[in-house]
Every structure is written in C-alpha cells, then in structure tokens.
Amino acid sequence: MIHVNRPGLTRADADPTGLHRVREPSGVLPQAATRLDTRRELWPDEVCVRVERLNLDAASFRQLAEKHAGDGEAVRAEVLEIVADRGKMQNPVTGSGGMLVGTVEEVGADSPLGLAVGDRVATLVSLTLTPLVIEDGLSRWDGRSEQVPVDGYAILFGRSVAARLPDDLPAELALAVLDVCGAPALTARVVRQYAAASADQAGPTVVVIGAAGKSGSLSLAAARQAGAARTIGVVPTDVEASLLVAADLADVVALADARDPVALSRAVHEAGGPADVTVVCVDVPGCEGGAILSTTDRGTVVFFSMATSFSAAALGAEGLAADVTMLVGNGYLPGHADYALSLLRGEPGVRSLFERRL
Amino acid sequence: MIHVNRPGLTRADADPTGLHRVREPSGVLPQAATRLDTRRELWPDEVCVRVERLNLDAASFRQLAEKHAGDGEAVRAEVLEIVADRGKMQNPVTGSGGMLVGTVEEVGADSPLGLAVGDRVATLVSLTLTPLVIEDGLSRWDGRSEQVPVDGYAILFGRSVAARLPDDLPAELALAVLDVCGAPALTARVVRQYAAASADQAGPTVVVIGAAGKSGSLSLAAARQAGAARTIGVVPTDVEASLLVAADLADVVALADARDPVALSRAVHEAGGPADVTVVCVDVPGCEGGAILSTTDRGTVVFFSMATSFSAAALGAEGLAADVTMLVGNGYLPGHADYALSLLRGEPGVRSLFERRL
C-alpha cells in the first residue's frame, strides 16, 4: 500500500465530509456545491480512484435523454460539460448523480476507508459530491445508456463509502445493484417496524411502484423477506408486467401509469390494497399524489425516486387530508451493500430482471 | 343553510379530490395541475368561500420578494398573474402556496364538510390546489407582507379541510397558527414515538431550526409537551435569540446560520446535541446538510420547510453516510388545528412570538 503525505496538503486542512474541496459557494457541503476542487493531489485522508465506469442515476439519464430527444451525441456533450464545469457529475435539473466503479490508485496516509491500491471498488456515495475528472472525452460512450465507460479519476473523502466489488458477480451487475442498495435496506427496515408494531401480527401490505426496475425489484424481494403479508408490484406496461410475473417477486402484479393518481390507486385497490407501505421506485416526476392515494390511513410512503418533488409530496398529502408518514429515501443504511447483493444472489427473479437491463 | 344543486353539474361528475376542476394536464390531482377550472357554479359536494385574506407560504413570499428585490408592486403583479393564469396561487419556483380566510358563501347539497353559509373559516389545504378568483386586483395589498387582503372567491372540494375560526382569537392570529398547524402535530407524534421506543425512558433531545418563527415556536412547545428531555432552538440572529430566550420555549437557544452545515452542527453540539429529533422550520434553501449533521445516528429529521430539496436531503444523508430517518413534513394530521390553537392559548411565549409577526 502506498501512503502519500504531500507537504502542502495537511491533516488540519482536510475535513472528512470533503469541505476542503468545495470551491463555490464556500461553506456548503460538497453535495450542495456548484463547483468542486478536482486537483489530483490528495489530502491525507483521501483516496484516489481510477474510474472505469459511471452509472448515471436513472432520473438524471432520463431527463438528459428526453431533453435531447434521444440524441446520444448531445447527451454525451452535456455530461462532459457538466463534469468540466462542476468538477462532479450532478444533473442541474434533477439534482442527482449516480455512482462509479474503478480501481484504487492512491491511498492517503490517514484514510479511514480501509482500501488498498489495486482494490476494485464502487462508490456508494453519490457522484453529486465526488470530485471527478474525465480524461478520455467519453469517447467510448454513445450517450444512449446509463452505463458510461470512462477513463478518469475521482476522489473519495474520509467519510465517503465505497464497497469492494464481489468476486462472484460481474462488475456491471454488482454496480447496478450497489447503485440502488439503499432502497431494499430501508424497505426492509420499514416493513419490519410495521410488522412489529401492528397489533394483529399480520405483516403489512406492501406496494412497490416501478416494481420491475432495479430498486423496485430489490425492494419487493426485501419486503417479502422482511415479513410483508402481501406484496403488490405496479408496472406501467404489459411487457414489464410479464417480466415481473415471470420473476415471481410479487403476490400480485398490477398495471398502471403511476402519474395518473386515479388509475394508480384504483389498480392498487383492485390488487388487494390499499398499501400499509408504499415504495416509490419510478424515475418519472408526478407520482406523489397517486402514491399517497394508494396508501391507507396511518400508512407509510417511502420515496426513492430522485424525481420526487418535496413540495408535491408535502402539499399533496395535506391537500388529500391524508395522514400518511412520508420518508425521504436515504441511500445509506449500515450493511446496505451486502444486503442488496445477498438479495440478488438469493432471488433468481431479481437477478434475471437486473441482467435484462445490462 | 342554502343548498344548491344546479342541473348542469351532477354528483356523478364530481370527485372529492377536485379532479373535475383540473383543466391541464388532464388526469392529475388539483395540486399538480397547471390550470384549474375556477367557475363560480358549484358541483354538489363543493363549497364557495368569499375570500378576505390570503396568507402566502413563507418560502413562496420570500422567493417573490427576493426575485423582485423588495419591489412590492412587482410582487403584487406577479401574484395576480399567477392566480389569473393557474386559477390558484402556486409559486412556480417553490411549488408552494399558502392558505386563505373567508366566509362561507354557498354550500353544495352534498358537501360533507359540515359548514354553513356565514361561517368564518380558514382553509387547511394548500392554496396550490384551491380554485381561486381575485376580484379586486389586490388593490389593498402593498406586496410587502405574506398577509394579503383580497376580495374574491375560492372553491372547497368534498375532501378539503377547513376550520371555523375560533371566537376567542383575532382572525389574523388564528390564521397564522392554522397555516403551520401540521408542524407541531407531527413534531409531537415523532417525539412521543421516540420517547416510547427509547430503552432508557428519557425523552429525546429535540433541535428546532428556525425556532423563533411560526412553525418553529409551535414545534418547540409541542416537543416539550410531548416529552422531550431537552429542547434546543436554533435562530440566525441576535434579535431572534433574545426573543426566543424571552419566550422561554427552549432549554437552550443557539445562534447559527442553518445554511452553513459546519457552523450549524457545531452550534447544536455545543448546545447539548446532537439531536435525536431535528425539526427544520426555516424558509431558506440549503439547510438539509446541516440538519443531517446535527442529528445523531438513527435519529430523525423532519423537514417542514417548503424550501427543502428532496434530492439534497436524500443525497446529502447518503453522502455523509448518515443513518437518519427523514420525514417529509405532512401538513395534515387529524386534530392538528385544535392542537396548534391550544398550544398558542396555553403558551404565552408562543403567542408573543406570533403577535410580533402580525
């Protein structure tokens, strides 16, 4: 392991949250910054990763693809521009980023992450706070997929989270799982809490909206494992419905456009709802009202979609006089990476849905 | 009571959520609509209110005032334009609205709200979903205050929530309390849950950010009443600190700019934090990171500010590897209006802070 301490960058200047890399505006955390310092030189608690692949957040990629009407060249140009301008990949409209996979290139003397040079890792903190430099002009990417092959480097802070890639899974597959690993972990926690608190000891009815997607399929598997009495997977198309039925992850598969609140709540009710716990995993805006209408009084809605609008959720529930608990889907829970990988390994249906998307 | 059923507008066409008033885009709930039908004619389950005052949401008013650099005339013109264009008051940037006070003018035959013609009421659902017509050009408003005197009418749906104004309080004061009445109700629920679940039976440490404001002071009073072991009120200025100390609502008053995450978390820690429960009541953007850093592992952050960014909260927690539960502040809980009014009546400190702001 190579430890490097450069004279100019001292321990005292570095902050585990990466504050020392914030250029503009000063005083904010890296995630809120408009511009990060991407210098290659490391502070003592940092790690440099040679990046081989970015995995763009689904809501971000969809926004870019729609903005440019599917013109991959234009999408590529905008991603390059964003990264050059901000020093990180953060979609200015959705505010979201994604994650990366690469190989540890250098480890600062004080890094607490336990990584060694040569480790193949995925970052579990968002690209929106990770200093990033693209060195190949994204020449190997056609702009038509969330998975972006790249050569460049990224910096991890003392408080960053990175996972060594497992040996038994293809890197691309592991990366896709790790990208959304907060969703099944939080879903499982909420379902367990609900099951423990309910008087009748029957587990909750769990509805997952966007159930054939990455976070959706993992959340369905997590809900079932955590004690859901009934799982309902909602998908927007016949094709996804067939895939989800074949994957055997939900007790009932329902077809509805999640942006249509009346159609969504009707479909959920016909499938055995309303939900005690609704998990929103779609990457399109405008699903807040339907999710709330699909949830029972005193139930819980967990929003994982980065396309969620805070005010639409808050005012939507108020406007419907709906006494539901609404959670912001936190992407971090202890053990979330291992848990999500174990679900993939143990559930052939999850694995098949993931492999279709690669 | 006058019940009116017009031949053209039948029961079958009306939906308790107000879907029948949505003009664009079709199929969404009124809150998500860009344009509502403001016709004066009532569907059978609707109520018409003669509006005397709007209370703009704090985040919305601040955005408008800052956009127009305090030019009240320009703020007034923009509010008129928004309402004329959308058929409701919804700030296009913050997505938020506010509430209104007025007198019931007409009650549809099937209205379930229990209101009578002549009742003086405040709406407890947001202006963002309430059909509204302004008939006086806001001629009595200077554009420099959230409280907007107005003559016009608004429509309530079957599932709307409205509270009769209490006889023992000035209307303006009651309206200001009702505007934020979801915050103390949810704060109390979270604090009670926390106190019940914690092994040591000591209540939680509760931090309220923006503690001298309307929702902040009510939330502090609610936290104390619900069993908080220690309450910490955070304010941005010496003036507000003095006011909050005089109001005697917090065990400790701390001074910090909530947009500066390092300064905020340091101030909270020095005041006896970190928090088990952090309640965000400020109306400026960029407070997510500091709130998360001020909260202990497995603690809870409740976001009531309409200036909250969903992605900043979700990715901020992930980026800090912070295992905190984050709640979207739902403006509706059963009994929230009566509870907030009782806090105002019982806590002279809350009342004095409210009266200063009128």
XYZ file of C-alpha atoms in Angstrom:
716
model
C 0.000 0.000 0.000
C 1.381 3.393 -0.890
C 0.758 6.136 1.631
C 1.435 9.642 0.491
C 1.509 12.806 2.504
C 2.283 15.866 0.494
C 3.729 18.792 2.342
C 1.226 21.314 1.044
C -1.957 19.483 1.987
C -2.113 18.887 5.709
C -4.352 16.975 8.002
C -5.580 20.186 9.581
C -6.993 21.462 6.293
C -8.933 18.314 5.481
C -12.479 17.613 6.575
C -13.969 14.103 6.414
C -17.040 15.441 4.615
C -14.864 16.982 1.893
C -15.476 20.617 2.796
C -11.892 21.412 1.807
C -12.735 20.528 -1.818
C -15.652 22.959 -2.080
C -14.884 25.891 -4.363
C -18.301 27.561 -4.720
C -20.229 28.599 -2.750
C -17.982 28.494 0.265
C -19.200 26.833 3.452
C -21.615 24.374 1.862
C -21.140 20.614 1.778
C -19.768 19.077 -1.438
C -23.208 17.806 -2.423
C -24.617 21.345 -2.379
C -21.585 22.911 -4.060
C -21.757 24.229 -7.584
C -18.053 23.605 -8.067
C -15.538 21.235 -6.522
C -11.742 21.316 -6.443
C -10.648 18.340 -8.553
C -6.892 18.567 -8.038
C -5.213 15.172 -8.282
C -3.051 15.809 -5.222
C -4.536 14.088 -2.135
C -5.229 15.412 1.328
C -4.069 12.865 3.939
C -7.495 11.252 4.497
C -8.422 10.976 0.827
C -8.330 8.176 -1.725
C -7.898 8.479 -5.492
C -9.774 6.043 -7.718
C -9.002 5.431 -11.394
C -12.523 5.433 -12.827
C -13.584 2.925 -15.446
C -17.364 3.345 -15.437
C -20.045 5.792 -14.341
C -23.556 4.626 -13.634
C -25.823 7.642 -14.100
C -28.853 7.973 -11.861
C -31.956 6.831 -13.739
C -33.879 10.091 -13.268
C -30.855 12.081 -14.424
C -30.252 9.984 -17.531
C -33.913 10.060 -18.455
C -34.009 13.845 -18.134
C -30.936 14.220 -20.348
C -32.202 11.740 -22.936
C -35.594 13.440 -23.100
C -34.110 16.923 -23.247
C -32.020 15.934 -26.251
C -34.734 13.767 -27.805
C -32.536 10.694 -27.664
C -29.571 12.336 -29.430
C -26.712 10.434 -27.765
C -24.069 12.802 -29.031
C -25.794 15.750 -27.386
C -26.250 13.817 -24.137
C -22.550 12.966 -24.125
C -21.599 16.590 -24.745
C -23.785 17.782 -21.889
C -22.359 15.245 -19.427
C -18.830 16.344 -20.373
C -19.803 19.957 -19.918
C -21.412 19.345 -16.526
C -18.385 17.475 -15.195
C -15.911 20.031 -16.547
C -17.940 22.883 -15.114
C -18.855 21.470 -11.693
C -15.987 19.104 -11.061
C -18.592 16.402 -10.405
C -21.495 14.756 -12.207
C -24.675 16.384 -10.957
C -27.620 16.873 -13.266
C -28.652 20.521 -12.818
C -32.349 19.716 -13.304
C -32.825 16.556 -11.234
C -30.020 17.362 -8.781
C -28.974 13.715 -8.896
C -25.801 11.974 -10.000
C -25.161 8.259 -9.863
C -22.108 6.253 -8.873
C -18.843 4.956 -10.266
C -16.666 1.881 -10.402
C -12.900 1.909 -10.612
C -9.620 0.809 -9.083
C -7.920 2.401 -6.112
C -4.896 4.281 -7.408
C -3.602 6.002 -4.282
C -4.484 5.984 -0.580
C -3.748 8.914 1.745
C -1.899 8.137 4.979
C -4.919 8.938 7.150
C -7.689 7.375 5.069
C -10.131 5.500 7.313
C -11.820 3.626 4.454
C -9.656 0.505 4.697
C -8.925 0.441 0.964
C -5.669 -0.664 -0.686
C -4.147 0.285 -4.008
C -5.477 -2.098 -6.649
C -8.831 -2.729 -4.949
C -11.712 -2.705 -7.400
C -14.438 -0.608 -5.816
C -17.797 1.042 -6.366
C -18.616 4.283 -4.607
C -21.755 4.223 -2.509
C -21.881 7.964 -2.096
C -23.397 9.930 -4.908
C -21.472 11.358 -7.834
C -23.068 14.651 -6.809
C -20.400 15.072 -4.128
C -17.475 13.207 -5.673
C -14.688 15.221 -7.333
C -14.366 13.792 -10.838
C -12.139 14.424 -13.848
C -12.901 12.789 -17.201
C -9.727 12.264 -19.245
C -10.946 10.475 -22.371
C -13.727 12.767 -23.569
C -16.140 9.841 -23.043
C -15.008 8.587 -26.445
C -16.256 5.051 -25.723
C -19.808 6.135 -24.784
C -22.638 6.617 -27.252
C -24.785 8.648 -24.842
C -27.598 6.112 -25.062
C -27.196 4.210 -21.809
C -26.896 4.988 -18.110
C -23.685 2.939 -18.024
C -20.838 5.181 -19.127
C -17.397 3.700 -19.896
C -14.800 6.306 -18.980
C -11.160 6.908 -18.160
C -10.521 9.443 -15.456
C -10.111 9.827 -11.728
C -12.262 10.541 -8.707
C -11.536 11.485 -5.102
C -13.045 9.858 -2.013
C -13.156 11.686 1.327
C -12.678 10.369 4.846
C -16.423 9.937 5.303
C -17.151 8.514 1.851
C -18.457 4.983 1.476
C -17.020 2.557 -1.050
C -17.606 -1.164 -1.472
C -15.086 -3.660 -2.809
C -16.677 -5.383 -5.795
C -17.528 -9.016 -5.060
C -15.576 -11.742 -6.863
C -18.617 -13.854 -7.699
C -20.557 -11.310 -9.752
C -19.785 -9.459 -12.974
C -18.728 -5.884 -12.178
C -21.514 -4.351 -14.213
C -24.123 -6.378 -12.359
C -22.685 -5.618 -8.938
C -22.515 -1.940 -9.794
C -26.158 -1.865 -10.837
C -27.129 -3.458 -7.523
C -24.934 -1.216 -5.376
C -26.356 1.839 -7.126
C -29.750 1.280 -5.524
C -28.787 -0.668 -2.425
C -30.307 1.844 -0.021
C -33.822 1.060 -1.261
C -34.117 -2.594 -0.197
C -32.391 -1.881 3.129
C -34.797 0.906 4.074
C -37.811 -1.007 2.734
C -36.880 -3.967 4.909
C -36.474 -1.751 7.962
C -39.865 -0.075 7.464
C -41.643 -3.379 6.845
C -40.072 -4.927 9.955
C -41.061 -1.918 12.065
C -44.565 -2.094 10.710
C -44.866 -5.815 11.343
C -43.558 -5.387 14.894
C -45.913 -2.514 15.701
C -49.133 -3.901 14.243
C -51.475 -5.390 16.771
C -52.734 -8.253 14.672
C -49.247 -9.592 13.944
C -50.072 -9.980 10.270
C -47.422 -8.332 8.163
C -48.203 -5.226 6.122
C -49.429 -4.992 2.562
C -46.563 -3.511 0.565
C -46.987 -1.820 -2.805
C -43.904 -1.169 -4.924
C -44.413 1.302 -7.753
C -41.943 0.747 -10.560
C -41.567 -2.836 -9.430
C -39.731 -4.271 -12.422
C -36.896 -1.784 -12.162
C -33.670 -2.081 -10.206
C -34.648 -0.525 -6.895
C -38.201 -1.811 -7.345
C -37.359 -5.486 -7.755
C -34.891 -5.392 -4.856
C -37.474 -3.620 -2.680
C -40.093 -6.251 -3.491
C -37.718 -9.026 -2.518
C -36.770 -7.143 0.653
C -40.405 -6.556 1.612
C -41.252 -10.223 1.270
C -38.184 -11.280 3.253
C -38.916 -8.728 5.985
C -42.396 -10.070 6.627
C -44.863 -8.436 4.253
C -48.165 -10.294 4.258
C -48.863 -9.299 0.673
C -46.723 -7.664 -1.993
C -48.158 -5.803 -4.975
C -45.881 -4.750 -7.815
C -47.069 -1.927 -10.062
C -45.638 -1.574 -13.563
C -46.566 0.684 -16.490
C -46.540 -1.745 -19.431
C -47.614 -5.237 -20.416
C -44.010 -6.132 -21.172
C -42.868 -5.213 -17.664
C -45.882 -6.985 -16.202
C -44.900 -10.223 -17.962
C -41.325 -9.874 -16.784
C -42.395 -9.267 -13.204
C -44.804 -12.207 -13.226
C -42.019 -14.417 -14.550
C -39.666 -13.144 -11.858
C -42.158 -14.256 -9.180
C -41.327 -11.422 -6.783
C -44.831 -10.057 -6.117
C -48.016 -11.723 -4.950
C -49.962 -9.560 -7.387
C -48.789 -7.614 -10.425
C -50.834 -4.525 -11.319
C -50.710 -2.395 -14.432
C -50.999 1.393 -14.101
C -49.431 4.687 -15.075
C -48.077 5.962 -11.753
C -48.520 9.574 -12.887
C -52.284 9.063 -13.072
C -53.350 9.121 -9.411
C -56.847 7.836 -10.019
C -55.754 4.969 -12.245
C -52.909 4.064 -9.881
C -54.988 3.989 -6.719
C -57.747 2.060 -8.466
C -55.258 -0.541 -9.695
C -53.762 -0.862 -6.213
C -57.152 -1.249 -4.588
C -58.193 -3.890 -7.102
C -54.944 -5.752 -6.430
C -55.688 -6.030 -2.716
C -54.659 -2.602 -1.448
C -54.581 -0.025 -0.082
C -50.975 -0.337 0.975
C -49.686 -0.146 4.505
C -46.308 0.651 2.988
C -45.899 2.145 -0.486
C -42.426 2.245 -2.026
C -41.974 4.655 -4.942
C -39.213 3.499 -7.289
C -40.192 5.078 -10.596
C -37.913 7.618 -12.217
C -40.567 9.954 -13.613
C -41.979 13.062 -11.899
C -45.558 13.374 -10.754
C -46.137 10.136 -8.838
C -46.581 11.650 -5.375
C -50.361 12.014 -5.409
C -51.044 8.525 -6.686
C -48.702 7.001 -4.129
C -50.465 8.859 -1.324
C -53.925 7.852 -2.575
C -52.775 4.215 -2.727
C -51.758 4.190 0.936
C -54.008 3.523 3.897
C -54.628 5.920 6.765
C -51.539 5.963 9.053
C -49.575 4.090 6.397
C -46.112 4.957 5.123
C -44.847 6.109 1.727
C -41.132 5.742 1.021
C -39.918 7.898 -1.854
C -36.769 6.553 -3.520
C -37.235 8.247 -6.866
C -34.919 11.193 -7.405
C -37.754 12.655 -9.465
C -39.763 13.191 -6.275
C -40.824 16.754 -5.532
C -40.708 17.667 -1.849
C -43.489 20.222 -2.100
C -45.682 17.964 -4.242
C -45.443 15.256 -1.587
C -45.988 17.565 1.388
C -48.807 19.569 -0.138
C -50.273 16.557 -1.900
C -50.834 14.711 1.368
C -52.195 17.834 3.015
C -54.485 18.512 0.064
C -55.903 14.991 0.279
C -56.222 15.173 4.075
C -54.116 12.017 4.097
C -52.498 11.062 7.388
C -49.558 9.164 5.920
C -45.927 9.114 7.015
C -43.669 10.097 4.119
C -39.996 9.156 4.135
C -37.206 10.618 2.046
C -35.385 7.536 0.754
C -31.987 7.736 2.393
C -29.400 5.988 0.228
C -27.338 4.949 3.239
C -28.002 2.344 5.897
C -25.325 0.269 7.554
C -24.888 -3.021 5.732
C -26.942 -1.932 2.748
C -24.455 -3.094 0.106
C -24.077 -6.618 1.455
C -27.821 -6.916 1.979
C -28.668 -5.921 -1.591
C -26.036 -8.263 -3.024
C -27.418 -11.102 -0.905
C -30.913 -10.462 -2.285
C -29.558 -10.633 -5.824
C -27.720 -13.865 -5.085
C -30.710 -15.460 -3.351
C -33.508 -14.363 -5.666
C -33.230 -15.610 -9.252
C -36.110 -13.305 -10.176
C -34.183 -10.240 -9.089
C -31.104 -11.394 -10.933
C -32.997 -12.030 -14.139
C -34.550 -8.565 -14.075
C -31.154 -6.971 -13.487
C -29.443 -8.968 -16.197
C -32.074 -7.914 -18.721
C -31.196 -4.278 -18.096
C -27.436 -4.549 -18.563
C -78.329 26.830 5.146
C -78.788 27.171 1.405
C -78.274 24.011 -0.596
C -77.922 24.418 -4.291
C -77.886 21.763 -6.946
C -77.527 23.106 -10.430
C -78.811 20.915 -13.209
C -75.622 21.032 -15.248
C -73.193 19.910 -12.572
C -74.086 16.498 -11.258
C -72.896 14.341 -8.437
C -71.524 11.817 -10.895
C -69.102 14.337 -12.390
C -67.667 15.496 -9.087
C -64.713 13.909 -7.342
C -63.961 14.625 -3.663
C -60.319 15.376 -4.533
C -61.383 18.014 -7.057
C -60.327 16.137 -10.178
C -63.329 17.605 -12.016
C -61.773 21.080 -11.672
C -58.474 20.142 -13.317
C -58.060 21.740 -16.723
C -54.407 20.965 -17.545
C -52.887 18.462 -17.665
C -55.799 16.075 -17.531
C -55.752 13.226 -15.044
C -53.533 14.853 -12.408
C -54.700 15.958 -8.983
C -55.500 19.665 -8.487
C -52.233 20.223 -6.617
C -50.212 19.028 -9.619
C -52.360 20.841 -12.188
C -51.060 23.820 -14.100
C -54.573 25.176 -14.511
C -57.802 24.798 -12.573
C -61.391 25.470 -13.574
C -62.496 28.418 -11.423
C -66.130 28.647 -12.465
C -68.320 30.048 -9.712
C -71.009 27.422 -10.233
C -70.731 24.641 -7.650
C -70.707 20.881 -8.049
C -72.945 19.262 -5.412
C -70.161 18.431 -2.917
C -68.405 21.811 -3.147
C -68.401 24.935 -1.011
C -67.797 28.527 -2.141
C -65.927 30.850 0.192
C -65.857 34.641 -0.122
C -62.157 35.288 0.462
C -60.972 38.177 2.604
C -57.326 37.299 3.146
C -54.579 35.113 1.694
C -51.641 34.011 3.805
C -48.794 33.254 1.418
C -46.421 30.439 2.293
C -43.233 31.892 3.779
C -40.886 30.242 1.258
C -43.066 31.451 -1.611
C -43.280 35.045 -0.369
C -39.551 35.160 0.278
C -38.796 33.901 -3.234
C -41.083 36.514 -4.783
C -39.713 39.327 -2.628
C -36.127 38.386 -3.430
C -36.817 37.965 -7.138
C -38.245 41.465 -7.302
C -35.685 42.931 -4.873
C -38.414 44.002 -2.472
C -40.448 45.865 -5.120
C -43.944 45.337 -3.711
C -45.670 46.498 -6.851
C -43.881 43.845 -8.899
C -44.650 41.163 -6.306
C -48.312 42.098 -6.417
C -48.355 41.989 -10.212
C -46.777 38.540 -10.237
C -49.251 37.124 -7.709
C -52.130 38.469 -9.807
C -50.612 36.940 -12.911
C -50.079 33.556 -11.272
C -53.641 33.366 -9.989
C -55.143 34.527 -13.286
C -53.028 32.052 -15.220
C -53.306 28.980 -12.975
C -56.642 29.544 -11.322
C -54.877 29.055 -7.974
C -51.984 30.583 -6.049
C -48.975 28.355 -6.563
C -45.496 29.818 -6.745
C -43.921 28.277 -9.859
C -40.446 28.206 -8.270
C -41.144 26.923 -4.758
C -44.255 24.960 -5.729
C -45.925 26.195 -2.555
C -48.987 28.310 -1.901
C -50.372 29.222 1.499
C -53.902 29.403 2.841
C -56.900 31.691 2.981
C -59.542 33.037 5.335
C -63.041 33.988 4.349
C -66.754 33.473 4.867
C -68.807 30.603 3.520
C -70.970 31.978 0.714
C -72.660 28.844 -0.614
C -72.773 25.170 0.345
C -73.482 22.402 -2.163
C -76.184 19.900 -1.258
C -73.717 17.024 -0.853
C -70.892 18.824 0.908
C -69.501 16.658 3.741
C -67.545 19.498 5.375
C -70.259 20.496 7.847
C -70.033 24.179 7.001
C -72.900 26.683 6.915
C -73.338 29.904 4.984
C -71.871 32.720 7.057
C -69.239 30.598 8.833
C -65.891 32.345 9.035
C -63.290 29.748 8.040
C -59.654 29.189 7.211
C -58.676 26.547 4.658
C -56.246 23.950 5.898
C -55.491 22.613 2.473
C -52.963 24.479 0.429
C -53.770 27.286 -1.977
C -51.879 25.182 -4.517
C -54.992 23.071 -5.050
C -57.750 25.587 -4.294
C -59.569 27.228 -7.219
C -59.281 30.971 -6.630
C -60.502 34.110 -8.376
C -59.245 37.536 -7.289
C -61.826 40.235 -7.979
C -60.242 43.401 -6.585
C -56.864 43.415 -8.299
C -55.264 43.149 -4.833
C -55.737 46.908 -4.584
C -55.426 46.868 -0.783
C -52.095 44.973 -0.739
C -48.699 46.624 -0.983
C -46.870 43.404 -1.893
C -44.641 43.660 1.163
C -46.222 41.145 3.516
C -47.301 37.492 3.430
C -50.755 38.581 4.591
C -52.746 39.630 1.534
C -56.093 41.427 1.930
C -58.268 40.444 -1.006
C -61.801 40.252 -2.308
C -62.600 37.195 -4.349
C -63.870 33.646 -4.089
C -62.452 30.180 -3.645
C -63.859 26.666 -4.025
C -63.532 23.841 -1.495
C -63.902 20.199 -2.553
C -65.511 17.303 -0.744
C -62.176 16.193 0.677
C -60.881 19.680 1.543
C -60.225 20.651 5.142
C -61.429 23.932 6.592
C -61.510 25.129 10.184
C -64.031 27.526 11.669
C -62.127 30.454 13.135
C -62.247 30.466 16.934
C -64.176 33.225 18.683
C -61.510 33.912 21.308
C -58.645 34.840 18.982
C -58.181 37.608 16.415
C -58.666 36.207 12.912
C -55.204 37.188 11.767
C -53.615 35.403 14.713
C -55.698 32.254 14.263
C -54.902 32.209 10.568
C -51.176 32.448 11.223
C -51.408 29.479 13.610
C -53.577 27.354 11.323
C -51.174 27.989 8.447
C -48.488 25.906 10.138
C -50.582 23.635 12.338
C -49.245 20.435 10.788
C -45.769 21.096 12.188
C -46.488 20.911 15.927
C -48.815 17.939 15.441
C -46.217 15.876 13.588
C -43.414 17.006 15.912
C -45.442 15.847 18.896
C -46.148 12.495 17.273
C -42.477 11.879 16.428
C -41.303 12.912 19.908
C -43.874 10.660 21.566
C -42.882 7.719 19.368
C -39.250 8.330 20.159
C -39.870 8.586 23.876
C -41.940 5.384 23.824
C -39.339 3.435 21.857
C -36.196 4.513 23.689
C -34.931 1.997 26.194
C -33.785 4.445 28.841
C -37.181 6.154 29.087
C -35.525 9.550 28.961
C -37.158 11.689 26.320
C -35.288 12.717 23.177
C -33.169 15.798 22.588
C -35.089 17.905 20.089
C -33.493 20.604 17.938
C -35.746 23.062 16.134
C -34.070 25.050 13.374
C -35.788 28.348 12.748
C -37.155 28.227 16.275
C -38.431 31.782 16.619
C -40.675 31.510 13.577
C -44.272 30.377 13.415
C -43.880 26.665 12.827
C -40.659 26.690 14.864
C -42.088 28.134 18.060
C -45.136 25.862 17.899
C -42.892 22.844 17.272
C -40.729 23.716 20.282
C -43.792 23.950 22.506
C -45.113 20.688 21.080
C -41.799 18.898 21.618
C -41.649 19.935 25.252
C -45.250 18.931 25.855
C -44.753 15.574 24.140
C -41.889 14.596 26.392
C -38.622 15.937 25.031
C -35.858 15.727 27.628
C -34.099 18.745 26.182
C -35.118 21.306 23.571
C -32.648 23.392 21.598
C -33.852 26.294 19.499
C -31.609 27.484 16.678
C -32.004 31.017 15.306
C -29.939 33.058 12.844
C -29.693 36.444 14.586
C -29.130 38.007 17.996
C -32.526 39.660 17.799
C -34.319 36.358 17.302
C -32.181 34.794 20.032
C -33.322 37.432 22.512
C -36.941 36.952 21.502
C -36.702 33.194 21.885
C -35.000 33.443 25.275
C -37.750 35.800 26.422
C -40.415 33.403 25.132
C -38.948 30.635 27.326
C -39.778 27.861 24.877
C -36.350 26.186 24.593
C -33.945 24.836 27.204
C -31.062 26.229 25.156
C -31.030 28.864 22.432
C -28.241 28.556 19.853
C -27.162 31.018 17.204
C -26.205 29.727 13.741
C -26.785 30.172 10.034
C -28.645 26.983 9.114
C -27.220 27.109 5.592
C -23.710 26.642 6.967
C -23.615 22.932 7.873
C -20.415 23.119 9.866
C -21.459 26.147 11.888
C -24.919 24.696 12.494
C -23.771 21.298 13.685
C -21.095 22.873 15.877
C -23.664 25.166 17.490
C -26.034 22.244 18.077
C -23.307 20.109 19.609
C -22.219 22.924 21.894
C -25.832 23.397 22.971
C -26.126 19.796 24.137
C -26.717 17.976 20.847
C -26.638 16.057 18.654
C -30.383 15.852 18.253
C -32.456 12.724 18.418
C -35.114 14.643 16.526
C -34.323 17.661 14.337
C -37.196 19.795 13.073
C -36.408 22.062 10.122
C -38.650 25.128 10.075
C -36.582 27.677 8.185
C -37.831 29.047 4.894
C -34.495 29.283 3.074
C -32.985 26.626 0.808
C -29.799 24.738 1.622
C -30.395 23.599 5.209
C -30.536 19.848 4.546
C -26.864 19.050 5.147
C -26.596 20.960 8.394
C -29.763 19.376 9.731
C -28.436 15.902 8.953
C -25.052 16.648 10.539
C -26.827 17.915 13.677
C -28.719 14.636 14.138
C -27.464 11.541 15.896
C -27.119 8.111 14.331
C -30.627 6.551 13.952
C -32.178 9.924 14.740
C -34.967 11.617 12.788
C -35.075 14.810 10.731
C -38.487 16.314 9.999
C -38.482 18.754 7.106
C -41.292 21.301 7.278
C -39.681 23.972 5.134
C -41.158 24.227 1.660
C -37.661 25.254 0.589
C -36.455 21.689 1.201
C -34.927 19.900 -1.780
C -35.772 16.216 -1.971
C -32.574 15.273 -3.737
C -30.406 17.420 -1.455
C -31.845 15.604 1.556
C -31.613 12.113 0.076
C -28.165 12.508 -1.407
C -26.927 14.618 1.488
C -27.595 11.862 4.007
C -26.091 9.266 1.694
C -23.052 11.429 1.075
C -22.470 11.821 4.806
C -23.073 8.109 5.443
C -25.711 9.283 7.904
C -28.269 6.707 9.041
C -31.070 9.146 9.817
C -34.788 8.843 9.153
C -36.002 11.808 7.101
C -39.671 12.758 7.065
C -41.492 14.933 4.589
C -43.497 17.282 6.808
C -47.096 16.358 6.070
C -49.341 19.358 6.676
C -52.272 17.188 7.714
C -52.832 15.162 10.857
C -56.211 14.623 12.474
C -56.813 17.263 15.139
C -53.883 19.412 14.051
C -55.811 22.693 14.031
C -57.219 22.356 17.535
C -53.862 21.175 18.863
C -51.960 24.151 17.455
C -54.560 26.601 18.740
C -54.353 25.011 22.193
C -50.569 25.448 22.202
C -50.994 29.112 21.351
C -53.567 29.578 24.088
C -51.511 27.726 26.690
C -48.045 29.094 25.933
C -47.660 32.849 26.354
C -44.222 32.578 24.714
C -45.709 31.182 21.519
C -48.396 33.835 21.481
C -45.922 36.670 21.968
C -43.763 35.432 19.072
C -46.815 35.176 16.827
C -48.139 38.577 17.776
C -44.815 40.197 16.956
C -45.072 38.887 13.410
C -48.563 40.180 12.644
